[in-house]
Structure formats: structure tokens, C-alpha cells
Amino acid sequence: MRGMVQSVSRRSFLVSTVAGAAAFHVPPRRRQRHPVAVSSPNGRRAVEIAVRKMLEGVPPVDAAVLGIEPVENDPQDTSVGYGGLPDADGVVTLDACVMDGRSGLAGAVAALRNIKNPSQVALKVMRHTDHVLLVGDGALRFAKMHGFREEELLTDRARREWLRWVESHSKDDDWVSPEENGAFGTEYVRQTGTIHVGAVDANGDCGGATSTSGLAFKIPGRVGDSPLLGCGNYVDNEVGVAGSTGRGEAVIVTNGAHRVVGYMRDGMLPTDACLAALRDVVRFTKSSRLLDDRGRPAFQVNFYAVRKDGALGAAALYPSRHARMTEAGPEVVASAALFD
Ligand code: ASP
């Protein structure tokens, strides 16, 4: 009770004394009692691991990366790490980003080949270099310097998916699928996916990590939102953490995760902040090739957010789910949706 009175009066003090800068409200500084984590729906196990690790005293950013590790190692998840879907040339390239709220430091890798745990390499970039982002061959050399083992990441399942795409994505080339030898086959629907984990420990320190194999069958060299700070992942230790999955290009042009954190800084609840950033995505989507017949974005974007005090939420353009771990245990629940 005493702490609450103190935090309210400190807040009013800030608002009343910082003239002109009082446009934002400092989120309540309620001391959080239990670590929490939020993730994309493929992160149910990840949030459990992240919270367990934070309870053992592991910093939130490391806990998020430890949560992501089994998903990166899982060949059945074709959106992340080992078994991820390749680029248009059949090469698996991975992107990841980590950010630590306490130090304000971040690390990222993009277009990394042959290393299945890019989020761990991103942690090394954060801790062992003065840089934030390493790409391509430089990222691979750096990972090998740190003892990461090179391996083929393209599984048979991902290779078959890629071949199916090669054979069916266009009527105007010489690749033909067996089905097409009758009539032109069904259009191949590209899968998307990524994992983001936002984590806040019992002290209110925040960390976030995002890892992906990126857009399936992308043009070689394409980098999405996941490894870009402020896009697929962002942390402000005074506010909270946010991240995204879905169409990276839409998140990059809006600096999505940074926007979500900004809205929380303005006093919005996490889910409302995610919805506000999604409205910005809609506002920025003008090209007709990106709109459906009702004028809405013809793609999906998800945002996930945790506030420093442990409040958490998620929202997507279209119905979707997210994983969360609070005192109530791990759950995968519906996110708020901007459209039906
Ligand atoms: N956001 C990822 C990217 O654009 C892909 C995804 O989440 O589906 O690379």
C-alpha cells in the first residue's frame, strides 16, 4: 500500500514537473511478483522455459533465447531454425534479434546459413562485439569463431515443400507439377511463421528475442522484420517489450515493435498498443496488390507485448493466437483481432 502511494505520487510529480514533456504517462511502477512471457502460438513451450529460467535468476533476454532454442531445433517447425523453409534457390537462411532492457544492448544476425540457433548467435553479437547486426558470410564466420557447428538445415520435408513451390507458383515457366499435367493445379499458399518471446522478470527487467527462417521462398538476400531492431523486436526497460510475426515488409515500414512500445509508453495497455500499431499497418498499406477485395490488407501481422509491470497482450490483423505464461500457467489463447 505504501509502495502504491509512493508510485502514484512519483507519477504525479513527474507529470506535473516535466512541463511540455508531460504528453506521455509513465506506466504504473507496480512491482511485479512473478516473471511472465508472451510468444507466438508456436511458443507454448518457449514461454514455460523462459519463465522457469527467469525464476532461476536467468536474465530475461537469455531466458527468451533459451525458450526459443527447442523451436529452432525442431524440424517440424518449418518457420524457424533447423527445418525452416528455404529461399527461392532452396537455401535456408535465418534471421534473429535479441535485446536486453537493463543494458539497452542488442544483437542480431540476418541471412545466416548453416547454423540452427541464430538467436544464440545474436546474443553473442550483443555480448562480444560493439555492433548490433551481422549478416551473411560475416555472421557465419562470427558464429564459427564462437564454436557454433555448421550443418545442413534443409530437411527433406522443407525440400519437398520448396520443390512444390518451384513447380506450382507460376504458369509461365517450365516447371510443372505432376498434378498440373492435367489442369493448372491449386495455387500454392505460402506459409508464414516466426517465433518471438517477450520476457519480463520479477524485478520488471525486460528482454526480447525473435527468430525466423523468414518468408518462405523469398528472393535470396531478402531480410524481414525479425532481425531488425524496432521492427520484429524491441525493448525499453522503462516500458516493456514488443515483437511481431507475419508479413515482415509491413512491420518494417511501420517500425512495428518500436511503435507498440511507444504506445505503451503513452499509457496504453499492451493489447491496445498492439491494435494501435496494427491500425498503422493498415494505414501504410496502400498498394492495391496488397489489399483484398474489401480494401483490407491481404496478409497477416501479429504483435505481442508485455509491459514492465507484467501486463501482457497480443493482437493481429486477422484472428490468431498467442502463447503466454503467467502465474496462471502456460496457455495458448486468442489474440485480439482488428478484422474478422
Ligand atoms: N516476419 C517474418 C519475416 O517477414 C515472417 C513471418 O513471421 O511469417 O521474415
mmCIF file of N, CA and C and ligand atoms in Angstrom, residues 95 191-194 212-215 222-226 244-249, ligand 1:
data_model
loop_
_atom_site.group_PDB
_atom_site.id
_atom_site.type_symbol
_atom_site.label_atom_id
_atom_site.label_comp_id
_atom_site.label_asym_id
_atom_site.label_seq_id
_atom_site.Cartn_x
_atom_site.Cartn_y
_atom_site.Cartn_z
ATOM 1 N N ASP A 95 17.247 -15.474 -39.631
ATOM 2 C CA ASP A 95 17.350 -14.115 -39.078
ATOM 3 C C ASP A 95 16.968 -14.169 -37.599
ATOM 4 N N GLN A 191 3.311 -20.507 -46.553
ATOM 5 C CA GLN A 191 3.186 -20.488 -45.099
ATOM 6 C C GLN A 191 4.056 -19.374 -44.543
ATOM 7 N N THR A 192 3.619 -18.819 -43.421
ATOM 8 C CA THR A 192 4.483 -17.860 -42.739
ATOM 9 C C THR A 192 4.681 -18.340 -41.314
ATOM 10 N N GLY A 193 5.640 -17.765 -40.632
ATOM 11 C CA GLY A 193 5.866 -18.153 -39.248
ATOM 12 C C GLY A 193 7.190 -17.621 -38.754
ATOM 13 N N THR A 194 7.309 -17.576 -37.460
ATOM 14 C CA THR A 194 8.449 -16.978 -36.769
ATOM 15 C C THR A 194 8.186 -17.264 -35.309
ATOM 16 N N THR A 212 13.658 -16.559 -36.923
ATOM 17 C CA THR A 212 12.838 -16.982 -38.068
ATOM 18 C C THR A 212 13.692 -17.494 -39.216
ATOM 19 N N SER A 213 13.059 -18.283 -40.088
ATOM 20 C CA SER A 213 13.698 -18.575 -41.372
ATOM 21 C C SER A 213 13.163 -17.610 -42.431
ATOM 22 N N GLY A 214 12.324 -16.684 -41.990
ATOM 23 C CA GLY A 214 11.848 -15.619 -42.891
ATOM 24 C C GLY A 214 10.745 -16.103 -43.812
ATOM 25 N N LEU A 215 10.400 -15.266 -44.726
ATOM 26 C CA LEU A 215 9.346 -15.589 -45.681
ATOM 27 C C LEU A 215 9.787 -16.784 -46.527
ATOM 28 N N ARG A 222 16.814 -11.486 -49.272
ATOM 29 C CA ARG A 222 15.735 -10.754 -48.580
ATOM 30 C C ARG A 222 15.869 -10.940 -47.063
ATOM 31 N N VAL A 223 15.720 -9.819 -46.342
ATOM 32 C CA VAL A 223 15.727 -9.854 -44.878
ATOM 33 C C VAL A 223 14.400 -9.259 -44.420
ATOM 34 N N GLY A 224 13.766 -9.897 -43.461
ATOM 35 C CA GLY A 224 12.476 -9.416 -42.971
ATOM 36 C C GLY A 224 12.602 -8.558 -41.737
ATOM 37 N N ASP A 225 11.527 -8.486 -40.977
ATOM 38 C CA ASP A 225 11.481 -7.634 -39.789
ATOM 39 C C ASP A 225 12.194 -8.253 -38.583
ATOM 40 N N SER A 226 12.269 -9.592 -38.560
ATOM 41 C CA SER A 226 12.702 -10.270 -37.333
ATOM 42 C C SER A 226 14.068 -9.826 -36.803
ATOM 43 N N SER A 244 6.968 -9.042 -33.201
ATOM 44 C CA SER A 244 5.970 -9.296 -34.239
ATOM 45 C C SER A 244 6.260 -10.580 -34.982
ATOM 46 N N THR A 245 5.226 -11.097 -35.626
ATOM 47 C CA THR A 245 5.359 -12.149 -36.637
ATOM 48 C C THR A 245 4.388 -11.803 -37.771
ATOM 49 N N GLY A 246 4.585 -12.445 -38.906
ATOM 50 C CA GLY A 246 3.724 -12.149 -40.054
ATOM 51 C C GLY A 246 4.507 -11.417 -41.125
ATOM 52 N N ARG A 247 3.801 -10.699 -41.988
ATOM 53 C CA ARG A 247 4.455 -10.068 -43.137
ATOM 54 C C ARG A 247 5.470 -9.012 -42.700
ATOM 55 N N GLY A 248 6.737 -9.377 -42.819
ATOM 56 C CA GLY A 248 7.811 -8.526 -42.321
ATOM 57 C C GLY A 248 7.863 -7.164 -42.988
ATOM 58 N N GLU A 249 7.565 -7.128 -44.287
ATOM 59 C CA GLU A 249 7.674 -5.859 -45.016
ATOM 60 C C GLU A 249 6.739 -4.814 -44.402
HETATM 61 N N1 ASP B 1 8.079 -11.911 -40.019
HETATM 62 C C1 ASP B 1 8.788 -12.915 -40.762
HETATM 63 C C2 ASP B 1 9.501 -12.257 -41.902
HETATM 64 O O1 ASP B 1 8.891 -11.401 -42.550
HETATM 65 C C3 ASP B 1 7.957 -13.994 -41.331
HETATM 66 C C4 ASP B 1 6.801 -14.486 -40.526
HETATM 67 O O2 ASP B 1 6.666 -14.188 -39.360
HETATM 68 O O3 ASP B 1 5.990 -15.208 -41.090
HETATM 69 O O4 ASP B 1 10.597 -12.619 -42.199
#
